[in-house]
C-alpha positions as protocol buffer text, in pm:
chain_id: "A"
residue {
  index: 1
  type: UNK
  ca { x: -2322 y: 422 z: 1351 }
}
residue {
  index: 2
  type: UNK
  ca { x: -2572 y: 507 z: 1085 }
}
residue {
  index: 3
  type: UNK
  ca { x: -2490 y: 282 z: 789 }
}
residue {
  index: 4
  type: UNK
  ca { x: -2822 y: 295 z: 613 }
}
residue {
  index: 5
  type: UNK
  ca { x: -2822 y: 340 z: 236 }
}
residue {
  index: 6
  type: UNK
  ca { x: -2967 y: 671 z: 124 }
}
residue {
  index: 7
  type: UNK
  ca { x: -3296 y: 560 z: -37 }
}
residue {
  index: 8
  type: UNK
  ca { x: -3312 y: 877 z: -246 }
}
residue {
  index: 9
  type: UNK
  ca { x: -2988 y: 781 z: -415 }
}
residue {
  index: 10
  type: UNK
  ca { x: -3064 y: 542 z: -695 }
}
residue {
  index: 11
  type: UNK
  ca { x: -2701 y: 469 z: -767 }
}
residue {
  index: 12
  type: UNK
  ca { x: -2642 y: 96 z: -781 }
}
residue {
  index: 13
  type: UNK
  ca { x: -2275 y: 150 z: -717 }
}
residue {
  index: 14
  type: UNK
  ca { x: -2355 y: 343 z: -400 }
}
residue {
  index: 15
  type: UNK
  ca { x: -2590 y: 72 z: -273 }
}
residue {
  index: 16
  type: UNK
  ca { x: -2338 y: -200 z: -348 }
}
residue {
  index: 17
  type: UNK
  ca { x: -2069 y: -3 z: -166 }
}
residue {
  index: 18
  type: UNK
  ca { x: -2280 y: 48 z: 144 }
}
residue {
  index: 19
  type: UNK
  ca { x: -2386 y: -316 z: 141 }
}
residue {
  index: 20
  type: UNK
  ca { x: -2021 y: -423 z: 133 }
}
residue {
  index: 21
  type: UNK
  ca { x: -1935 y: -188 z: 418 }
}
residue {
  index: 22
  type: UNK
  ca { x: -2237 y: -301 z: 621 }
}
residue {
  index: 23
  type: UNK
  ca { x: -2160 y: -671 z: 573 }
}
residue {
  index: 24
  type: UNK
  ca { x: -1795 y: -634 z: 680 }
}
residue {
  index: 25
  type: UNK
  ca { x: -1857 y: -384 z: 958 }
}
residue {
  index: 26
  type: UNK
  ca { x: -1914 y: -619 z: 1258 }
}
residue {
  index: 27
  type: UNK
  ca { x: -1611 y: -837 z: 1179 }
}
residue {
  index: 28
  type: UNK
  ca { x: -1380 y: -542 z: 1114 }
}
residue {
  index: 29
  type: UNK
  ca { x: -1488 y: -355 z: 1428 }
}
residue {
  index: 30
  type: UNK
  ca { x: -1448 y: -667 z: 1641 }
}
residue {
  index: 31
  type: UNK
  ca { x: -1091 y: -717 z: 1520 }
}
residue {
  index: 32
  type: UNK
  ca { x: -1004 y: -348 z: 1552 }
}
residue {
  index: 33
  type: UNK
  ca { x: -1171 y: -302 z: 1892 }
}
residue {
  index: 34
  type: UNK
  ca { x: -850 y: -309 z: 2103 }
}
residue {
  index: 35
  type: UNK
  ca { x: -688 y: -38 z: 1892 }
}
residue {
  index: 36
  type: UNK
  ca { x: -1008 y: 171 z: 1877 }
}
residue {
  index: 37
  type: UNK
  ca { x: -1041 y: 148 z: 2255 }
}
residue {
  index: 38
  type: UNK
  ca { x: -678 y: 249 z: 2306 }
}
residue {
  index: 39
  type: UNK
  ca { x: -707 y: 548 z: 2073 }
}
residue {
  index: 40
  type: UNK
  ca { x: -1029 y: 668 z: 2235 }
}
residue {
  index: 41
  type: UNK
  ca { x: -870 y: 651 z: 2582 }
}
residue {
  index: 42
  type: UNK
  ca { x: -548 y: 813 z: 2461 }
}
residue {
  index: 43
  type: UNK
  ca { x: -725 y: 1106 z: 2291 }
}
residue {
  index: 44
  type: UNK
  ca { x: -936 y: 1179 z: 2601 }
}
residue {
  index: 45
  type: UNK
  ca { x: -628 y: 1175 z: 2827 }
}
residue {
  index: 46
  type: UNK
  ca { x: -391 y: 1361 z: 2594 }
}
residue {
  index: 47
  type: UNK
  ca { x: -305 y: 1720 z: 2687 }
}
residue {
  index: 48
  type: UNK
  ca { x: -347 y: 1875 z: 2342 }
}
residue {
  index: 49
  type: UNK
  ca { x: -297 y: 2240 z: 2441 }
}
residue {
  index: 50
  type: UNK
  ca { x: -571 y: 2325 z: 2195 }
}
residue {
  index: 51
  type: UNK
  ca { x: -390 y: 2169 z: 1896 }
}
residue {
  index: 52
  type: UNK
  ca { x: -595 y: 1897 z: 1726 }
}
residue {
  index: 53
  type: UNK
  ca { x: -461 y: 1545 z: 1677 }
}
residue {
  index: 54
  type: UNK
  ca { x: -429 y: 1390 z: 1330 }
}
residue {
  index: 55
  type: UNK
  ca { x: -483 y: 1016 z: 1288 }
}
residue {
  index: 56
  type: UNK
  ca { x: -321 y: 823 z: 1003 }
}
residue {
  index: 57
  type: UNK
  ca { x: -478 y: 485 z: 922 }
}
residue {
  index: 58
  type: UNK
  ca { x: -228 y: 283 z: 715 }
}
residue {
  index: 59
  type: UNK
  ca { x: -362 y: 21 z: 472 }
}
residue {
  index: 60
  type: UNK
  ca { x: -710 y: 133 z: 571 }
}
residue {
  index: 61
  type: UNK
  ca { x: -911 y: -59 z: 311 }
}
residue {
  index: 62
  type: UNK
  ca { x: -1263 y: 87 z: 304 }
}
residue {
  index: 63
  type: UNK
  ca { x: -1179 y: 279 z: 621 }
}
residue {
  index: 64
  type: UNK
  ca { x: -1424 y: 109 z: 854 }
}
residue {
  index: 65
  type: UNK
  ca { x: -1204 y: 166 z: 1161 }
}
residue {
  index: 66
  type: UNK
  ca { x: -1154 y: 530 z: 1061 }
}
residue {
  index: 67
  type: UNK
  ca { x: -1528 y: 573 z: 1012 }
}
residue {
  index: 68
  type: UNK
  ca { x: -1592 y: 439 z: 1361 }
}
residue {
  index: 69
  type: UNK
  ca { x: -1330 y: 667 z: 1514 }
}
residue {
  index: 70
  type: UNK
  ca { x: -1476 y: 967 z: 1329 }
}
residue {
  index: 71
  type: UNK
  ca { x: -1809 y: 902 z: 1500 }
}
residue {
  index: 72
  type: UNK
  ca { x: -1671 y: 820 z: 1846 }
}
residue {
  index: 73
  type: UNK
  ca { x: -1387 y: 1068 z: 1904 }
}
residue {
  index: 74
  type: UNK
  ca { x: -1448 y: 1431 z: 2006 }
}
residue {
  index: 75
  type: UNK
  ca { x: -1414 y: 1662 z: 1702 }
}
residue {
  index: 76
  type: UNK
  ca { x: -1262 y: 1937 z: 1920 }
}
residue {
  index: 77
  type: UNK
  ca { x: -964 y: 1708 z: 1989 }
}
residue {
  index: 78
  type: UNK
  ca { x: -915 y: 1536 z: 1650 }
}
residue {
  index: 79
  type: UNK
  ca { x: -879 y: 1751 z: 1340 }
}
residue {
  index: 80
  type: UNK
  ca { x: -888 y: 1484 z: 1070 }
}
residue {
  index: 81
  type: UNK
  ca { x: -831 y: 1119 z: 993 }
}
residue {
  index: 82
  type: UNK
  ca { x: -621 y: 1014 z: 693 }
}
residue {
  index: 83
  type: UNK
  ca { x: -696 y: 677 z: 531 }
}
residue {
  index: 84
  type: UNK
  ca { x: -396 y: 551 z: 337 }
}
residue {
  index: 85
  type: UNK
  ca { x: -428 y: 260 z: 97 }
}
residue {
  index: 86
  type: UNK
  ca { x: -290 y: 170 z: -244 }
}
residue {
  index: 87
  type: UNK
  ca { x: -642 y: 90 z: -372 }
}
residue {
  index: 88
  type: UNK
  ca { x: -789 y: 438 z: -337 }
}
residue {
  index: 89
  type: UNK
  ca { x: -836 y: 615 z: -671 }
}
residue {
  index: 90
  type: UNK
  ca { x: -619 y: 912 z: -765 }
}
residue {
  index: 91
  type: UNK
  ca { x: -927 y: 1090 z: -895 }
}
residue {
  index: 92
  type: UNK
  ca { x: -1251 y: 1048 z: -691 }
}
residue {
  index: 93
  type: UNK
  ca { x: -1458 y: 1127 z: -1000 }
}
residue {
  index: 94
  type: UNK
  ca { x: -1308 y: 824 z: -1171 }
}
residue {
  index: 95
  type: UNK
  ca { x: -1328 y: 539 z: -915 }
}
residue {
  index: 96
  type: UNK
  ca { x: -1238 y: 285 z: -1179 }
}
residue {
  index: 97
  type: UNK
  ca { x: -875 y: 395 z: -1128 }
}
residue {
  index: 98
  type: UNK
  ca { x: -870 y: 197 z: -804 }
}
residue {
  index: 99
  type: UNK
  ca { x: -1058 y: -93 z: -647 }
}
residue {
  index: 100
  type: UNK
  ca { x: -1209 y: 113 z: -365 }
}
residue {
  index: 101
  type: UNK
  ca { x: -1513 y: 327 z: -420 }
}
residue {
  index: 102
  type: UNK
  ca { x: -1541 y: 656 z: -233 }
}
residue {
  index: 103
  type: UNK
  ca { x: -1920 y: 672 z: -237 }
}
residue {
  index: 104
  type: UNK
  ca { x: -1951 y: 569 z: 127 }
}
residue {
  index: 105
  type: UNK
  ca { x: -1734 y: 870 z: 221 }
}
residue {
  index: 106
  type: UNK
  ca { x: -1888 y: 1139 z: 1 }
}
residue {
  index: 107
  type: UNK
  ca { x: -2248 y: 1040 z: 73 }
}
residue {
  index: 108
  type: UNK
  ca { x: -2258 y: 1178 z: 428 }
}
residue {
  index: 109
  type: UNK
  ca { x: -2090 y: 1418 z: 666 }
}
residue {
  index: 110
  type: UNK
  ca { x: -1871 y: 1284 z: 949 }
}
residue {
  index: 111
  type: UNK
  ca { x: -1809 y: 1472 z: 1274 }
}
residue {
  index: 112
  type: UNK
  ca { x: -1433 y: 1441 z: 1204 }
}
residue {
  index: 113
  type: UNK
  ca { x: -1325 y: 1492 z: 841 }
}
residue {
  index: 114
  type: UNK
  ca { x: -1212 y: 1176 z: 664 }
}
residue {
  index: 115
  type: UNK
  ca { x: -944 y: 1213 z: 397 }
}
residue {
  index: 116
  type: UNK
  ca { x: -800 y: 940 z: 179 }
}
residue {
  index: 117
  type: UNK
  ca { x: -474 y: 912 z: -9 }
}
residue {
  index: 118
  type: UNK
  ca { x: -367 y: 652 z: -265 }
}
residue {
  index: 119
  type: UNK
  ca { x: -30 y: 520 z: -142 }
}
residue {
  index: 120
  type: UNK
  ca { x: 159 y: 194 z: -156 }
}
residue {
  index: 121
  type: UNK
  ca { x: 362 y: 206 z: 164 }
}
residue {
  index: 122
  type: UNK
  ca { x: 591 y: -68 z: 35 }
}
residue {
  index: 123
  type: UNK
  ca { x: 730 y: 184 z: -216 }
}
residue {
  index: 124
  type: UNK
  ca { x: 997 y: 394 z: -49 }
}
residue {
  index: 125
  type: UNK
  ca { x: 919 y: 708 z: -250 }
}
residue {
  index: 126
  type: UNK
  ca { x: 548 y: 694 z: -166 }
}
residue {
  index: 127
  type: UNK
  ca { x: 624 y: 633 z: 202 }
}
residue {
  index: 128
  type: UNK
  ca { x: 844 y: 941 z: 202 }
}
residue {
  index: 129
  type: UNK
  ca { x: 556 y: 1137 z: 47 }
}
residue {
  index: 130
  type: UNK
  ca { x: 330 y: 1030 z: 334 }
}
residue {
  index: 131
  type: UNK
  ca { x: 598 y: 1150 z: 573 }
}
residue {
  index: 132
  type: UNK
  ca { x: 627 y: 1488 z: 402 }
}
residue {
  index: 133
  type: UNK
  ca { x: 273 y: 1570 z: 290 }
}
residue {
  index: 134
  type: UNK
  ca { x: 62 y: 1399 z: 557 }
}
residue {
  index: 135
  type: UNK
  ca { x: 267 y: 1336 z: 872 }
}
residue {
  index: 136
  type: UNK
  ca { x: 488 y: 1646 z: 883 }
}
residue {
  index: 137
  type: UNK
  ca { x: 210 y: 1863 z: 738 }
}
residue {
  index: 138
  type: UNK
  ca { x: -17 y: 1782 z: 1033 }
}
residue {
  index: 139
  type: UNK
  ca { x: -79 y: 2088 z: 1252 }
}
residue {
  index: 140
  type: UNK
  ca { x: -13 y: 1898 z: 1575 }
}
residue {
  index: 141
  type: UNK
  ca { x: 53 y: 1554 z: 1720 }
}
residue {
  index: 142
  type: UNK
  ca { x: -14 y: 1240 z: 1515 }
}
residue {
  index: 143
  type: UNK
  ca { x: -149 y: 896 z: 1601 }
}
residue {
  index: 144
  type: UNK
  ca { x: -32 y: 627 z: 1360 }
}
residue {
  index: 145
  type: UNK
  ca { x: -236 y: 310 z: 1331 }
}
residue {
  index: 146
  type: UNK
  ca { x: -205 y: -4 z: 1122 }
}
residue {
  index: 147
  type: UNK
  ca { x: -444 y: -298 z: 1141 }
}
residue {
  index: 148
  type: UNK
  ca { x: -381 y: -629 z: 961 }
}
residue {
  index: 149
  type: UNK
  ca { x: -47 y: -524 z: 819 }
}
residue {
  index: 150
  type: UNK
  ca { x: 117 y: -832 z: 668 }
}
residue {
  index: 151
  type: UNK
  ca { x: 492 y: -897 z: 664 }
}
residue {
  index: 152
  type: UNK
  ca { x: 683 y: -598 z: 518 }
}
residue {
  index: 153
  type: UNK
  ca { x: 381 y: -367 z: 558 }
}
residue {
  index: 154
  type: UNK
  ca { x: 426 y: -379 z: 934 }
}
residue {
  index: 155
  type: UNK
  ca { x: 797 y: -307 z: 893 }
}
residue {
  index: 156
  type: UNK
  ca { x: 716 y: -4 z: 678 }
}
residue {
  index: 157
  type: UNK
  ca { x: 475 y: 121 z: 943 }
}
residue {
  index: 158
  type: UNK
  ca { x: 749 y: 94 z: 1204 }
}
residue {
  index: 159
  type: UNK
  ca { x: 989 y: 283 z: 979 }
}
residue {
  index: 160
  type: UNK
  ca { x: 734 y: 561 z: 934 }
}
residue {
  index: 161
  type: UNK
  ca { x: 679 y: 575 z: 1308 }
}
residue {
  index: 162
  type: UNK
  ca { x: 1054 y: 612 z: 1368 }
}
residue {
  index: 163
  type: UNK
  ca { x: 1081 y: 893 z: 1112 }
}
residue {
  index: 164
  type: UNK
  ca { x: 904 y: 1168 z: 1307 }
}
residue {
  index: 165
  type: UNK
  ca { x: 880 y: 1306 z: 1657 }
}
residue {
  index: 166
  type: UNK
  ca { x: 526 y: 1421 z: 1581 }
}
residue {
  index: 167
  type: UNK
  ca { x: 393 y: 1070 z: 1642 }
}
residue {
  index: 168
  type: UNK
  ca { x: 269 y: 1050 z: 2000 }
}
residue {
  index: 169
  type: UNK
  ca { x: 108 y: 707 z: 1973 }
}
residue {
  index: 170
  type: UNK
  ca { x: 161 y: 407 z: 1745 }
}
residue {
  index: 171
  type: UNK
  ca { x: -93 y: 125 z: 1724 }
}
residue {
  index: 172
  type: UNK
  ca { x: 13 y: -182 z: 1520 }
}
residue {
  index: 173
  type: UNK
  ca { x: -180 y: -504 z: 1481 }
}
residue {
  index: 174
  type: UNK
  ca { x: 13 y: -719 z: 1234 }
}
residue {
  index: 175
  type: UNK
  ca { x: -120 y: -1041 z: 1086 }
}
residue {
  index: 176
  type: UNK
  ca { x: 43 y: -1344 z: 927 }
}
residue {
  index: 177
  type: UNK
  ca { x: 261 y: -1399 z: 1233 }
}
residue {
  index: 178
  type: UNK
  ca { x: 407 y: -1750 z: 1253 }
}
residue {
  index: 179
  type: UNK
  ca { x: 225 y: -2015 z: 1451 }
}
residue {
  index: 180
  type: UNK
  ca { x: 357 y: -2147 z: 1780 }
}
residue {
  index: 181
  type: UNK
  ca { x: 486 y: -2467 z: 1619 }
}
residue {
  index: 182
  type: UNK
  ca { x: 734 y: -2265 z: 1412 }
}
residue {
  index: 183
  type: UNK
  ca { x: 928 y: -2184 z: 1729 }
}
residue {
  index: 184
  type: UNK
  ca { x: 1029 y: -2549 z: 1766 }
}
residue {
  index: 185
  type: UNK
  ca { x: 1142 y: -2620 z: 1410 }
}
residue {
  index: 186
  type: UNK
  ca { x: 1514 y: -2697 z: 1354 }
}
residue {
  index: 187
  type: UNK
  ca { x: 1546 y: -2417 z: 1099 }
}
residue {
  index: 188
  type: UNK
  ca { x: 1372 y: -2117 z: 1251 }
}
residue {
  index: 189
  type: UNK
  ca { x: 1248 y: -1857 z: 999 }
}
residue {
  index: 190
  type: UNK
  ca { x: 1308 y: -1485 z: 1049 }
}
residue {
  index: 191
  type: UNK
  ca { x: 984 y: -1289 z: 1066 }
}
residue {
  index: 192
  type: UNK
  ca { x: 1129 y: -935 z: 1052 }
}
residue {
  index: 193
  type: UNK
  ca { x: 1482 y: -825 z: 978 }
}
residue {
  index: 194
  type: UNK
  ca { x: 1606 y: -466 z: 988 }
}
residue {
  index: 195
  type: UNK
  ca { x: 1909 y: -295 z: 831 }
}
residue {
  index: 196
  type: UNK
  ca { x: 2071 y: -246 z: 1172 }
}
residue {
  index: 197
  type: UNK
  ca { x: 2101 y: -623 z: 1208 }
}
residue {
  index: 198
  type: UNK
  ca { x: 1809 y: -672 z: 1450 }
}
residue {
  index: 199
  type: UNK
  ca { x: 1588 y: -967 z: 1364 }
}
residue {
  index: 200
  type: UNK
  ca { x: 1268 y: -1100 z: 1511 }
}
residue {
  index: 201
  type: UNK
  ca { x: 1162 y: -1463 z: 1493 }
}
residue {
  index: 202
  type: UNK
  ca { x: 902 y: -1711 z: 1627 }
}
residue {
  index: 203
  type: UNK
  ca { x: 1102 y: -1781 z: 1944 }
}
residue {
  index: 204
  type: UNK
  ca { x: 1101 y: -1410 z: 2026 }
}
residue {
  index: 205
  type: UNK
  ca { x: 726 y: -1401 z: 1974 }
}
residue {
  index: 206
  type: UNK
  ca { x: 655 y: -1692 z: 2208 }
}
residue {
  index: 207
  type: UNK
  ca { x: 945 y: -1649 z: 2452 }
}
residue {
  index: 208
  type: UNK
  ca { x: 733 y: -1507 z: 2734 }
}
residue {
  index: 209
  type: UNK
  ca { x: 477 y: -1784 z: 2692 }
}
residue {
  index: 210
  type: UNK
  ca { x: 754 y: -2050 z: 2704 }
}
residue {
  index: 211
  type: UNK
  ca { x: 904 y: -1895 z: 3018 }
}
residue {
  index: 212
  type: UNK
  ca { x: 564 y: -1905 z: 3191 }
}
residue {
  index: 213
  type: UNK
  ca { x: 523 y: -2273 z: 3099 }
}
residue {
  index: 214
  type: UNK
  ca { x: 872 y: -2354 z: 3234 }
}
residue {
  index: 215
  type: UNK
  ca { x: 788 y: -2183 z: 3567 }
}
residue {
  index: 216
  type: UNK
  ca { x: 465 y: -2383 z: 3594 }
}
């Protein structure tokens, strides 16, 4: 990917933004690589019937994973990529509204259009807006992805996934999962708990690993 700063642009903000993206790029791509690889393979194998796929990147941050996908994926199969994060500004002409600058997006053209939307997916009303104005408004199938979604953010992503039949693939890489030692504590914490009564804890996370050890 071409991440060079435009030397004709004397904007210090722009240079700082590109420097930040460049410095974080290798680490972010390395951590997102399994999901990027899955999405690339899925898009190439999907029978789209001529209808482009829309990708929604939840809690995207600067959008490094989305930027990579916009360069890698075939534009004839993917119509656009939405980057959703609560730190995007409402008004791109006034970036001080949020903590994320949009200079790295407006400074060049991507093969697949990148769109951003300021949304806190923890807020139920804003999550419903994503469902209505982004997910259901997509012209065709949708791929939902979430990388490094902590705690309730991952739960919200699952809820969004369950809200629409348009989603043909869901890629979730949560973080802040409990360590293996937590599975052996007398009082076991609940990691996720849903309204239908289903809960997910450390023993569920490491059950398969424990069964393998017992067989050995």
